[in-house]
XYZ file of C-alpha atoms in Angstrom:
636
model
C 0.000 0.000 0.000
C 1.465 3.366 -1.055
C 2.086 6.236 1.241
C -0.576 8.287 -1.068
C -3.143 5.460 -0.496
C -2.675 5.342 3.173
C -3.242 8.851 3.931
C -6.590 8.752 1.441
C -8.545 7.267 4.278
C -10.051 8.968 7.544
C -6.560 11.052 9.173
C -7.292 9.508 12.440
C -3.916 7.495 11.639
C -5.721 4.631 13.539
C -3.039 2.259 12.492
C -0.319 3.251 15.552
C 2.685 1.497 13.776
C 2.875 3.213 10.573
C 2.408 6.153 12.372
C 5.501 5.483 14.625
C 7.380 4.518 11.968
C 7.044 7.725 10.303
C 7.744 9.573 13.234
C 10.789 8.226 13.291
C 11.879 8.953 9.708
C 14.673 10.928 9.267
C 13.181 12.740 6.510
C 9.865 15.593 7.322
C 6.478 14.374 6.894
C 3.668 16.096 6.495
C -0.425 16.061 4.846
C -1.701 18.668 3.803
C -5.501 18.076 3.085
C -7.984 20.186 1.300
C -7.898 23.700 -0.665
C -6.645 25.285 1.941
C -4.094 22.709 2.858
C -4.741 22.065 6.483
C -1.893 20.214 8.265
C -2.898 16.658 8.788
C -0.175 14.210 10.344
C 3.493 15.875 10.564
C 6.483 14.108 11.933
C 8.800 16.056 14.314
C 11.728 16.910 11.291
C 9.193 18.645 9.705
C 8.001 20.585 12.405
C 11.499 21.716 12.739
C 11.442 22.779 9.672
C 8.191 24.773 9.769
C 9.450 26.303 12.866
C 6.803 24.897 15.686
C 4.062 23.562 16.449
C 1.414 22.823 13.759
C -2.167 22.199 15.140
C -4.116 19.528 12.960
C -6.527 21.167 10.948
C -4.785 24.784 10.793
C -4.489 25.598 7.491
C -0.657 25.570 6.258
C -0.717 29.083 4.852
C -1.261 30.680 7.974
C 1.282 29.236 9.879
C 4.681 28.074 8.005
C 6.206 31.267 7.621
C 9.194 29.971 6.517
C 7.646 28.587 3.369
C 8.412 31.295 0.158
C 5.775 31.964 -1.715
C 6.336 30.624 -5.039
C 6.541 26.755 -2.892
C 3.221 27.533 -1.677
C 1.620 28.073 -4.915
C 3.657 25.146 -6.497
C 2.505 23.007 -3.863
C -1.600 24.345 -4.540
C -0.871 23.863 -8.509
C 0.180 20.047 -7.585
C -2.972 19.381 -5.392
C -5.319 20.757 -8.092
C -3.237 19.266 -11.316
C -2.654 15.533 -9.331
C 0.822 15.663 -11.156
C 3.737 14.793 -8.799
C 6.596 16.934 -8.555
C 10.001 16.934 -7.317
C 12.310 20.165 -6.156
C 16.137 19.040 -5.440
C 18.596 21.063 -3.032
C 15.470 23.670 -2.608
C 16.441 26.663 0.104
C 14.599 27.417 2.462
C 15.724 29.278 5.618
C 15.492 27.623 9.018
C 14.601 30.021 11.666
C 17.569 30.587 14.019
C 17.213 31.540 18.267
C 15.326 34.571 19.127
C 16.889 37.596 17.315
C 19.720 35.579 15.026
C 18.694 35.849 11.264
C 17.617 32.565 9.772
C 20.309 29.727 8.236
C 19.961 28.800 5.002
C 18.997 25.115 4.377
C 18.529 22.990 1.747
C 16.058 20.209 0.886
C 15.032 17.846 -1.642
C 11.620 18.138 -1.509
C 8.678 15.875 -2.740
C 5.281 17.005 -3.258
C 3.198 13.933 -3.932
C -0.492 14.332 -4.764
C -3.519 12.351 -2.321
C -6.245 11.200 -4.370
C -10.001 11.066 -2.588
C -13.243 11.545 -4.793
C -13.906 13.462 -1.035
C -12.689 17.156 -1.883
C -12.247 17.597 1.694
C -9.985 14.652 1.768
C -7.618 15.010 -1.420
C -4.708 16.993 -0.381
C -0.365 16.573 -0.711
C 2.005 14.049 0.786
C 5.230 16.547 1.593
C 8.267 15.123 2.023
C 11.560 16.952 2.532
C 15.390 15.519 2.777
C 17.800 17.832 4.125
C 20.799 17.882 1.869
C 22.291 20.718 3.040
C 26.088 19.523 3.414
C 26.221 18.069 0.045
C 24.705 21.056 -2.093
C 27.394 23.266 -0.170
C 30.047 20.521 -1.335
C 28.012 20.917 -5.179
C 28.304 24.631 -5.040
C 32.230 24.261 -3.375
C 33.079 21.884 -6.201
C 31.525 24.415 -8.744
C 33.300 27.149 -7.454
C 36.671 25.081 -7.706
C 35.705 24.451 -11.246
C 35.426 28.072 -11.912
C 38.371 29.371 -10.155
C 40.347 26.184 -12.027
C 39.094 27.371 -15.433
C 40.169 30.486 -14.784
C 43.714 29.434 -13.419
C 43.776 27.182 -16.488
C 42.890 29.979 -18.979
C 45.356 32.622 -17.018
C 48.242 29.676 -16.896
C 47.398 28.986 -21.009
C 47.393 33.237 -21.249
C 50.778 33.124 -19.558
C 52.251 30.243 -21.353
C 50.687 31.329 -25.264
C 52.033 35.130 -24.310
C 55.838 34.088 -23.105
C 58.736 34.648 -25.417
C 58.843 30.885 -24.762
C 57.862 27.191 -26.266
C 56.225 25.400 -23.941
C 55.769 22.132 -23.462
C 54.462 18.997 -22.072
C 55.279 15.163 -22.716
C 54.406 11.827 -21.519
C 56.827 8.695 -20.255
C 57.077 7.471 -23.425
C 58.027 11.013 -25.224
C 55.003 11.819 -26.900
C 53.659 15.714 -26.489
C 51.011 16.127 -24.954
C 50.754 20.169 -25.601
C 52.592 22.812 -27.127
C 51.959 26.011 -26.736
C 51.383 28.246 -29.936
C 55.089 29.569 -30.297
C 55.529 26.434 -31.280
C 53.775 27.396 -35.011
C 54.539 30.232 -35.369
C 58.315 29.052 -35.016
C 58.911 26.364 -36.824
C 56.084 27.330 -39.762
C 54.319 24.065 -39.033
C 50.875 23.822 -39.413
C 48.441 22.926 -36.270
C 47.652 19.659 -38.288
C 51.185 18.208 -38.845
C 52.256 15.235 -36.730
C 54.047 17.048 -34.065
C 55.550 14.022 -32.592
C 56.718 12.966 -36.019
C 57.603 16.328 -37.617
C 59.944 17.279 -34.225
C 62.505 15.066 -34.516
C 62.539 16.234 -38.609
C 63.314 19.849 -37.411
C 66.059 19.021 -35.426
C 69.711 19.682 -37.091
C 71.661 16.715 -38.066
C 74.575 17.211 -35.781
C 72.312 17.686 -32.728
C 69.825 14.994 -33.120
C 71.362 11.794 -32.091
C 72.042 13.875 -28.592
C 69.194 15.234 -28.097
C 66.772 11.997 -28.364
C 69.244 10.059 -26.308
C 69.475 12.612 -23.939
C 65.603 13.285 -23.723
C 64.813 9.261 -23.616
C 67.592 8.867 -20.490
C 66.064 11.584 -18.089
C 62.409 10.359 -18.586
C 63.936 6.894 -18.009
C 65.463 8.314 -15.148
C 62.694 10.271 -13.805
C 64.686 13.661 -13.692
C 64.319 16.552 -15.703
C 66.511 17.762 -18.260
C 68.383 20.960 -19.543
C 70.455 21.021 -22.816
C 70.551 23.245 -25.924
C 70.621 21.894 -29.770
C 69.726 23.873 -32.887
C 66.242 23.795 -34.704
C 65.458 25.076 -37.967
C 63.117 28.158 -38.030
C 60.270 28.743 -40.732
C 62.756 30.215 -42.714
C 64.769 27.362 -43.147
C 67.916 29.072 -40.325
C 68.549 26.503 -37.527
C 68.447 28.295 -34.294
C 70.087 27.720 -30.756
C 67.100 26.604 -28.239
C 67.703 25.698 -24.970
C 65.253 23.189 -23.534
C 64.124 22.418 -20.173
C 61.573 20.487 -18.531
C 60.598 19.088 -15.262
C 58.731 16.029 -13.662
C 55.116 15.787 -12.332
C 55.734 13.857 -9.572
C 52.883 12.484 -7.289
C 52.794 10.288 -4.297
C 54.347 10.410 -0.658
C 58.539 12.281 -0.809
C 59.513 9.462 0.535
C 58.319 7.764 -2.164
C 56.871 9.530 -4.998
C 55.198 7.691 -7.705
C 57.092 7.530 -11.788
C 56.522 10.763 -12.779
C 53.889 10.653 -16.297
C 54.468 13.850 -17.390
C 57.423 16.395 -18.259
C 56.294 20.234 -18.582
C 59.375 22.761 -19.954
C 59.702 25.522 -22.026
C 62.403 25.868 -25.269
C 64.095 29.519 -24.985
C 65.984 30.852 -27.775
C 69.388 31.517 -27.080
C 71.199 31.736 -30.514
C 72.258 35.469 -30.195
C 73.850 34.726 -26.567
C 75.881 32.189 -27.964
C 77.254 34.199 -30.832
C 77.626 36.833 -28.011
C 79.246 34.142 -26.180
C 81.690 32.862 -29.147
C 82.319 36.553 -30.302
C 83.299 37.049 -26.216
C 85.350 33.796 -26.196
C 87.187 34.927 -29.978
C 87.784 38.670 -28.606
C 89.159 37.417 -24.969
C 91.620 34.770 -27.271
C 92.521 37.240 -29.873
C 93.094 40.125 -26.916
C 95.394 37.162 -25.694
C 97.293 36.805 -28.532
C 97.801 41.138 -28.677
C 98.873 40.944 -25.358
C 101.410 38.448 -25.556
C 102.697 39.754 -29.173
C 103.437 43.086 -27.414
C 107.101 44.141 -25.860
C 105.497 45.630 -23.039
C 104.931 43.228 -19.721
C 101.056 43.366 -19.547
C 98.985 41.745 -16.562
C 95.287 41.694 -15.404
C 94.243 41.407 -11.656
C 91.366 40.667 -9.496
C 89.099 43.312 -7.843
C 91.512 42.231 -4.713
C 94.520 43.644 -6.637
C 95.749 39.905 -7.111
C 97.505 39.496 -10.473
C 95.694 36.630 -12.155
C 97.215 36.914 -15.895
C 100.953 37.665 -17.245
C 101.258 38.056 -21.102
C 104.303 35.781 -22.627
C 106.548 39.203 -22.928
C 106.628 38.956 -19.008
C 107.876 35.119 -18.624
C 110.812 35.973 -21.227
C 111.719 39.305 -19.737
C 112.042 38.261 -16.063
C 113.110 34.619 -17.170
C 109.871 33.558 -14.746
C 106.576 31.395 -15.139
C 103.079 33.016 -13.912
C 103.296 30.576 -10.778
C 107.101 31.630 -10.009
C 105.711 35.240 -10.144
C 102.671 34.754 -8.259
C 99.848 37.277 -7.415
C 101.895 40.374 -6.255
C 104.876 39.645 -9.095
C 105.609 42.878 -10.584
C 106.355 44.286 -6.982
C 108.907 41.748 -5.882
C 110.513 43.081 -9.250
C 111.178 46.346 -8.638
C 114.298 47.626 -6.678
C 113.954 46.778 -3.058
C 114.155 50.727 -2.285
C 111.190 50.835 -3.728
C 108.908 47.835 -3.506
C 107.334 48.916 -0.261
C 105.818 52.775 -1.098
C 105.368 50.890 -4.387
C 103.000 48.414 -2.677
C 101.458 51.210 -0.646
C 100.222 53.172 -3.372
C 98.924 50.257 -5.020
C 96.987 48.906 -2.090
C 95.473 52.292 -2.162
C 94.387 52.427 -5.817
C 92.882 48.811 -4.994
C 90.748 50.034 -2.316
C 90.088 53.468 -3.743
C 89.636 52.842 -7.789
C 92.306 55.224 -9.311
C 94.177 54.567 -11.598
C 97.952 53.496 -10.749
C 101.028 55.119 -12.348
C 104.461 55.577 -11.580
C 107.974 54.904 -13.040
C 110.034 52.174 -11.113
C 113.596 50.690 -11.752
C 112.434 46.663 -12.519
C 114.981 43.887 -12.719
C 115.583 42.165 -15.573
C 116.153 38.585 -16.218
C 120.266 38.929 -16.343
C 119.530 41.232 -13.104
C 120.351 44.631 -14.594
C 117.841 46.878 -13.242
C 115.675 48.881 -16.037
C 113.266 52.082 -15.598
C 109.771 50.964 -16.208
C 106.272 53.054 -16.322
C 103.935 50.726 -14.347
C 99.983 51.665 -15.206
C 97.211 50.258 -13.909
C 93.437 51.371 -14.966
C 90.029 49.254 -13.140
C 87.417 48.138 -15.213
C 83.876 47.427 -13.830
C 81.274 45.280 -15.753
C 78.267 43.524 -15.259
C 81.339 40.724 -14.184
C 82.864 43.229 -11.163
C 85.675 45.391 -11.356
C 89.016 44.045 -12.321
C 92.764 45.667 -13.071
C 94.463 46.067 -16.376
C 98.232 46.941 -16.174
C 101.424 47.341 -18.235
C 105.141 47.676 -17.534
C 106.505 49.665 -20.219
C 110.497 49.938 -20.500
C 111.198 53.430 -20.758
C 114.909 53.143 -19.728
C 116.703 54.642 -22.719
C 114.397 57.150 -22.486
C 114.332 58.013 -19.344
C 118.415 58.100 -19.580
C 118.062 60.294 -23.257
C 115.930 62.570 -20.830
C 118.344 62.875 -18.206
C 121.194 63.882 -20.396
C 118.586 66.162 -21.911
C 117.738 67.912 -19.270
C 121.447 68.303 -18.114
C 122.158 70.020 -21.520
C 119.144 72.481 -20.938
C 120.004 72.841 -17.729
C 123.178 73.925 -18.608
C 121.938 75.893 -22.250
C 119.964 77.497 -19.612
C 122.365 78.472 -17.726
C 124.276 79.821 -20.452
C 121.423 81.784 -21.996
C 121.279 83.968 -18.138
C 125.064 84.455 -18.292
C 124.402 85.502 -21.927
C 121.536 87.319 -20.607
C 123.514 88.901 -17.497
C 126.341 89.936 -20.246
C 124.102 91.749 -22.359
C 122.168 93.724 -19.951
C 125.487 94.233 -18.117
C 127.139 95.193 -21.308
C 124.487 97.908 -22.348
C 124.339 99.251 -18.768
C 127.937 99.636 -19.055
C 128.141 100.897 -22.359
C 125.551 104.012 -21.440
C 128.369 105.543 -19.350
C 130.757 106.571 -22.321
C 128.166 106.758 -24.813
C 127.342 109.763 -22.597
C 130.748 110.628 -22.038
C 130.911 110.925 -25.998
C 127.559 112.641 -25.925
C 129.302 115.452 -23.659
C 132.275 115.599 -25.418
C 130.621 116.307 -28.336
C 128.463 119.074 -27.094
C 131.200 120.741 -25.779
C 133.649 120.230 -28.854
C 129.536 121.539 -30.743
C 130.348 124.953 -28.085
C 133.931 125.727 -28.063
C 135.226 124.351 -32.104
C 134.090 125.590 -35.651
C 134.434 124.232 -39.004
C 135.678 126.102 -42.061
C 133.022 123.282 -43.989
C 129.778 124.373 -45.677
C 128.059 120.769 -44.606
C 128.707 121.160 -41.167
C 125.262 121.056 -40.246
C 124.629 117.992 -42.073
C 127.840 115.809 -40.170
C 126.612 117.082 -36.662
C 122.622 115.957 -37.164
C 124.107 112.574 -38.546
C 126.425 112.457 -35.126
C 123.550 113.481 -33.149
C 121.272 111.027 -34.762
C 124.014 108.264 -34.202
C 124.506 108.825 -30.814
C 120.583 108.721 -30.241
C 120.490 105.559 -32.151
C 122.742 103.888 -30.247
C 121.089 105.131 -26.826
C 118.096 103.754 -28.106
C 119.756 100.534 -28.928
C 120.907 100.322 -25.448
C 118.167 101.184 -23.757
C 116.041 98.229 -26.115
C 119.011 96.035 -25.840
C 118.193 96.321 -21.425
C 114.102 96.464 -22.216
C 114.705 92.526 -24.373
C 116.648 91.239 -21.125
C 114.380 92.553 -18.579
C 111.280 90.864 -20.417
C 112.773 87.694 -20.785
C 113.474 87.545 -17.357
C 109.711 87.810 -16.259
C 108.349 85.478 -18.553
C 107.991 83.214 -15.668
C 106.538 85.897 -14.090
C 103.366 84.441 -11.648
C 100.261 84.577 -13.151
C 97.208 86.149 -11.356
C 93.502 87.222 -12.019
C 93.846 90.833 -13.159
C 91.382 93.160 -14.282
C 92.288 94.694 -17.784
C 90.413 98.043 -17.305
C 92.917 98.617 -14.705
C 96.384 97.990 -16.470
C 95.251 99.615 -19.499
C 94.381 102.695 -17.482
C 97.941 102.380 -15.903
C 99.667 102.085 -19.203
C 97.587 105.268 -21.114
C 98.536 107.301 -17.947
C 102.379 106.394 -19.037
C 101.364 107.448 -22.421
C 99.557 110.434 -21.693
C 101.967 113.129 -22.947
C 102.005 111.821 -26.338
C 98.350 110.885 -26.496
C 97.367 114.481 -25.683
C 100.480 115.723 -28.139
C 98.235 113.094 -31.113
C 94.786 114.642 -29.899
C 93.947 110.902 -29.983
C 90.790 108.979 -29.416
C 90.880 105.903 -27.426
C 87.895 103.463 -26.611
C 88.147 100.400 -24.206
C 85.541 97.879 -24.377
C 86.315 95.053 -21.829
C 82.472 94.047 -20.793
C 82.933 90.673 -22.810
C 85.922 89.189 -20.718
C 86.573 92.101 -18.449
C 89.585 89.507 -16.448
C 92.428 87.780 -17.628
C 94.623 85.508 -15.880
C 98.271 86.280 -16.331
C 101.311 87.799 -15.254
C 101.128 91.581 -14.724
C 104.584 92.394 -15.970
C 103.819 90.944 -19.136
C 100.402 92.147 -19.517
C 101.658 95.403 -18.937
C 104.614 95.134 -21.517
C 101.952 93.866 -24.189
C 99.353 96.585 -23.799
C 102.189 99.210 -24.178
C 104.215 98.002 -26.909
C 100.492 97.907 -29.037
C 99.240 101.178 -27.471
C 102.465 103.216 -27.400
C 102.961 101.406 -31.729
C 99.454 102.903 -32.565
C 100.422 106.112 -31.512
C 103.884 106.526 -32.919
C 102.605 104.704 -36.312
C 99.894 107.317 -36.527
C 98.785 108.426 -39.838
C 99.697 112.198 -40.551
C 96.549 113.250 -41.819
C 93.985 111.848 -39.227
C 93.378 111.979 -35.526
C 94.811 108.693 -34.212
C 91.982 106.652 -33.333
C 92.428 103.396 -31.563
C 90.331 100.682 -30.081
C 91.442 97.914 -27.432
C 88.181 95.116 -26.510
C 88.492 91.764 -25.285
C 85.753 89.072 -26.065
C 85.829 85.042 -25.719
C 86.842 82.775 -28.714
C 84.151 80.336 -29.614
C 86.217 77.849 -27.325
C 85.706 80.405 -24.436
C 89.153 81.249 -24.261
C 89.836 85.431 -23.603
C 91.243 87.372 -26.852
C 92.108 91.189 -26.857
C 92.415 93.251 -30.314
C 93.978 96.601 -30.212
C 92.875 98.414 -33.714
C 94.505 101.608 -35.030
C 93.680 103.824 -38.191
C 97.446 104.578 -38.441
C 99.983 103.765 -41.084
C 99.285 100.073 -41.207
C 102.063 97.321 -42.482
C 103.323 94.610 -44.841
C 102.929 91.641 -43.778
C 103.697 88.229 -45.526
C 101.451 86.138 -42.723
C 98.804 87.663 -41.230
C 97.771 84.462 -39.041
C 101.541 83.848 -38.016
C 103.721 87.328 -38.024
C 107.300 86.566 -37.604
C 108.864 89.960 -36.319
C 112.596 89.803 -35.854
C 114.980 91.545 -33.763
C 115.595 94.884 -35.098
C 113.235 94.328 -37.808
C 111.761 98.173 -38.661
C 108.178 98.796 -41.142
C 108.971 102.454 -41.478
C 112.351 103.611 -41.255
C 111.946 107.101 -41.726
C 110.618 107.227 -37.729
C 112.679 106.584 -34.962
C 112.760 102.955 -33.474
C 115.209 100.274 -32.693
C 112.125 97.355 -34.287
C 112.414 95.348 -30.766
C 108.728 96.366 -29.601
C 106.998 93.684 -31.516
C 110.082 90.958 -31.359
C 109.501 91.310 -27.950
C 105.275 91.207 -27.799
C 105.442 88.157 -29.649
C 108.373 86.626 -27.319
C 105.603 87.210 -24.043
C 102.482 86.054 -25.931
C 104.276 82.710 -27.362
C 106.054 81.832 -24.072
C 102.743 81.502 -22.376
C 100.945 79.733 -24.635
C 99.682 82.057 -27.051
C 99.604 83.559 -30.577
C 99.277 86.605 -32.021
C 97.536 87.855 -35.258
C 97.144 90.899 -37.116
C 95.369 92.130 -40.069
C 96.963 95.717 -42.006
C 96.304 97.955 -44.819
C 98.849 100.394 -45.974
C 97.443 103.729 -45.316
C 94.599 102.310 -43.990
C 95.222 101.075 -40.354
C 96.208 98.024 -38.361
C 94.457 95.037 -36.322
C 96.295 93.272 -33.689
C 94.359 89.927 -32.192
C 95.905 88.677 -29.263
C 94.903 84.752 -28.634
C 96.261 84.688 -24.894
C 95.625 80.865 -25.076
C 95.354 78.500 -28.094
């Protein structure tokens, strides 16, 4: 007899056995009789579930407020249609203690229609299974399976975007994916036979290696790492390196034969050709150093020698070991191996370079002058040392004799020096004697000789031409005596107003006009002796060379070459010059332009002597009748 049967008859439940068996029942139980539903028999799971008691004959509406809506009027659709129906993992929320908000639970529920020709009597059979623990393990299981299709599709994004091949295989070598690279690599179309076409791709020389290699480690169990060359879509083989790892499963103690290998192929054919090209530069940089006559080492960031070229063994007559990692040290003369050894220890710890010249024994023990340097290198490697001993005894010994004979040409050219200024001081004494004499003989004699006149102005002009020689003769001396003058910052408004006031007589004799522009470079670093001599020899030139038929007018400015370094140029409307350079002027000793005005032609010997001697050059520009330029480049 079926539960729907049993519950057609009178609900007195007279039969007391069925009706403790149902009690019983895990599941809830429950009539519902009528339109309205009206509770009939209803086990105690159910009236947990409807939250309390439920009085026989109360209709269910009224009293299971826990029940949604949309079950209600399921449940009245069932009565009326007499079609069974069955909801699985249904919610519905059990109530919770006074004040908590209800838990969710969910059911299986079965609505199963009573059949009575009594309308009173033909009602619904509810029965409801909680399954709450394994629709939260459905919905936990479903949620896994989302979050693992994601995972997969991020992992497959990750993989299919990588600059990489990657891979997996099975124990027996076959692939089991490959990730798109793969294509667009090789050129192979997604329908080849990968497993067949691989080995294919694979180049001759490489391929015996790389299967036997491959079979071993999944033999083995271990993963693998080796590189071979495969041939691209356009036919180049390329350097790939290939790595792949085990799945393993199972306990660590002991894991179970791995099934699978994942890896990834990486091209590395342009860091090998880096690395050849590195390995045929470091041996041809070998073969340089030892073809050279110098001694030339490398050492460790540490300052430990770690290299001699072949020039070292046969010039010391020692091996690499014998020398050891402080070798070129034990070399040198014992006088000076230890401040040596000091200021290389500090160059180790500090980074500068090293340099110094050394006397360095020599295989038959005859101690030679070297130049030790010593430079650091850093790369992505660390720093390291590169030195050379260079043997720069001849010249060191062609140096010293050298400088003995410029020592003593030096000393020469001050005697010579000393002689001439003593000679023209000395010689100013009778030439005024003479110049006396002659006045007098001028006041007290006469001369039956119509061209009297004529022999005393040339006597008088002799005398003053040798007083002037003199006195230039002393000027050349004294100048070449301060070219070593110290140099200092000096303002050049300042010296050129000291050197017009000197010239003022004969400036105000010209009526001439004189404009100083300095604003450009108003300073100049030199020594004030000379600065002085230059600005006076050009000034005190522009007014003597004056044209006869113009005010003198001269302009001195300073400005800074394109290379920033401080030029002056004195220009002059006067009688100009001929020149046969007018970027190098070579004015001599006594050299004169115009002879018919006095001058001894030192001034401009001796300009060019100062500007040359300290590292200058001068230039001028001239027109005959026109004027002249004078550039003075203080510094090339």
């Amino acid at each position: 007899m079926s539960a729907a049967s049993l519950f057609s008859r009178p609900f007195a439940m007279r039969d007391q056995q069925l009706q403790d068996i149902l009690r019983h029942m895990p599941a809830g139980i429950a009539t519902l009789l009528g339109p309205e539903l009206r509770y009939g028999f209803v086990n105690a799971p159910m009236q947990a579930l409807l939250g309390g008691e439920t009085p026989e004959g109360q209709p269910f509406a009224e009293h299971a407020k826990v029940i949604p809506h949309d079950l209600l009027e399921v449940m009245r659709q069932v009565r009326q249609s007499g079609r069974p129906y069955v909801a699985k993992g249904y919610c519905l929320p059990l109530a919770g203690p006074a004040g908590d908000a209800p838990t969710p639970r969910y059911y299986d529920l079965a609505l199963e229609p009573i059949q009575s020709e009594n309308e009173e009597e033909r009602g619904l059979l509810l029965f409801a299974v909680d399954v709450t623990a394994q629709e939260e393990a459905r919905q936990r299981a479903h949620e896994l399976a989302l979050e693992t299709r994601r995972l997969d599709a991020r992992l497959r994004v990750l993989t299919e975007t990588a600059p990489q091949i990657t891979f997996t295989v099975d124990a027996d070598g076959r692939c089991e994916y490959v990730s798109p690279q793969w294509y667009y690599f090789t050129g192979q179309p997604p329908t080849a036979d990968l497993n067949a076409i691989w080995p294919l791709l694979i180049h001759p020389d490489d391929r015996l290696r790389v299967l036997y290699q491959s079979e071993a480690a999944r033999a083995a169990g271990t993963g693998w790492s080796y590189e071979y060359r495969l041939r691209r879509h356009d036919g180049q083989y390329r350097w790939l390196l290939s790595r792949a790892l085990p799945e393993l499963h199972g306990t660590h103690d002991k894991p179970d034969k791995p099934a699978y290998w994942h890896g990834a192929m990486t091209e590395v054919h342009d860091q090998r050709a880096l690395a050849d090209a590195l390995r045929r530069g470091e041996a041809e940089l070998r073969f340089l150093a030892d073809s050279i006559p110098q001694l030339i080492w490398t050492a460790t960031a540490e300052g430990l020698i770690d290299y001699y070229n072949q020039h070292t063994a046969e010039y010391t007559g020692l091996t690499g070991e014998e020398l050891g990692p402080t070798g070129w040290v034990g070399l040198l003369d014992p006088a000076e191996q230890a401040g040596a050894a000091r200021r290389w220890i500090h160059c180790v710890a500090t980074g500068e370079s090293y340099e110094g010249l050394f006397r360095m024994r020599r295989h038959d023990g005859q101690y030679r002058w070297h130049l030790i340097r010593a430079r650091q290198l850093t790369d992505e490697r660390g720093p390291c040392w590169f030195g050379a001993c260079t043997d720069v005894d001849d010249q060191h010994r062609l140096r010293e004799v050298l400088q003995t004979q410029y020592d003593e040409l030096a000393r020469t050219n001050r005697d010579l020096d000393t002689f001439v200024y003593a000679a023209s001081h000395d010689l100013k004494q009778p030439l005024h004697n003479l110049r006396g004499l002659f006045d007098e003989l001028r006041r007290t004699a006469s001369f039956d000789d119509p061209e009297q006149e004529v022999i005393l102005g040339m006597v008088d002009e002799a005398l003053q031409q040798l007083d002037t020689t003199l006195h230039d003769l002393a000027a050349t001396v004294q100048a070449q005596r301060q070219l070593t003058a110290p140099t200092e910052p000096i303002q050049l408004a300042g010296v050129t107003e000291e050197v017009l006031l000197g010239l003022r007589t004969q400036i105000q004799e010209a009526q001439a006009n004189i404009i100083l522009e300095f604003e450009a470079a108003p300073t100049l670093v030199y020594g004030r002796a000379n600065l002085r001599s230059v600005l006076h020899n050009l000034l005190s030139n522009a007014l003597k060379f004056a044209h006869p038929e113009r005010v003198p007018h001269i302009t001195v400015a300073s400005h800074l070459s394109p290379v920033g370094q401080p030029v002056l140029m004195v220009q002059d409307n006067g009688l100009g010059m001929r020149l046969k350079d007018a970027s190098d002027p070579a004015f001599q000793l006594f050299e004169r332009q115009h002879p018919q005005l006095a001058g001894a032609g030192v001034g401009l010997y001796l300009l060019q002597r100062i500007i040359s001697s300290r590292g200058g050059h001068l230039e001028v520009t001239s027109t005959l009748g026109e004027g002249t330029a004078f550039t003075v480049y203080w510094f090339e």
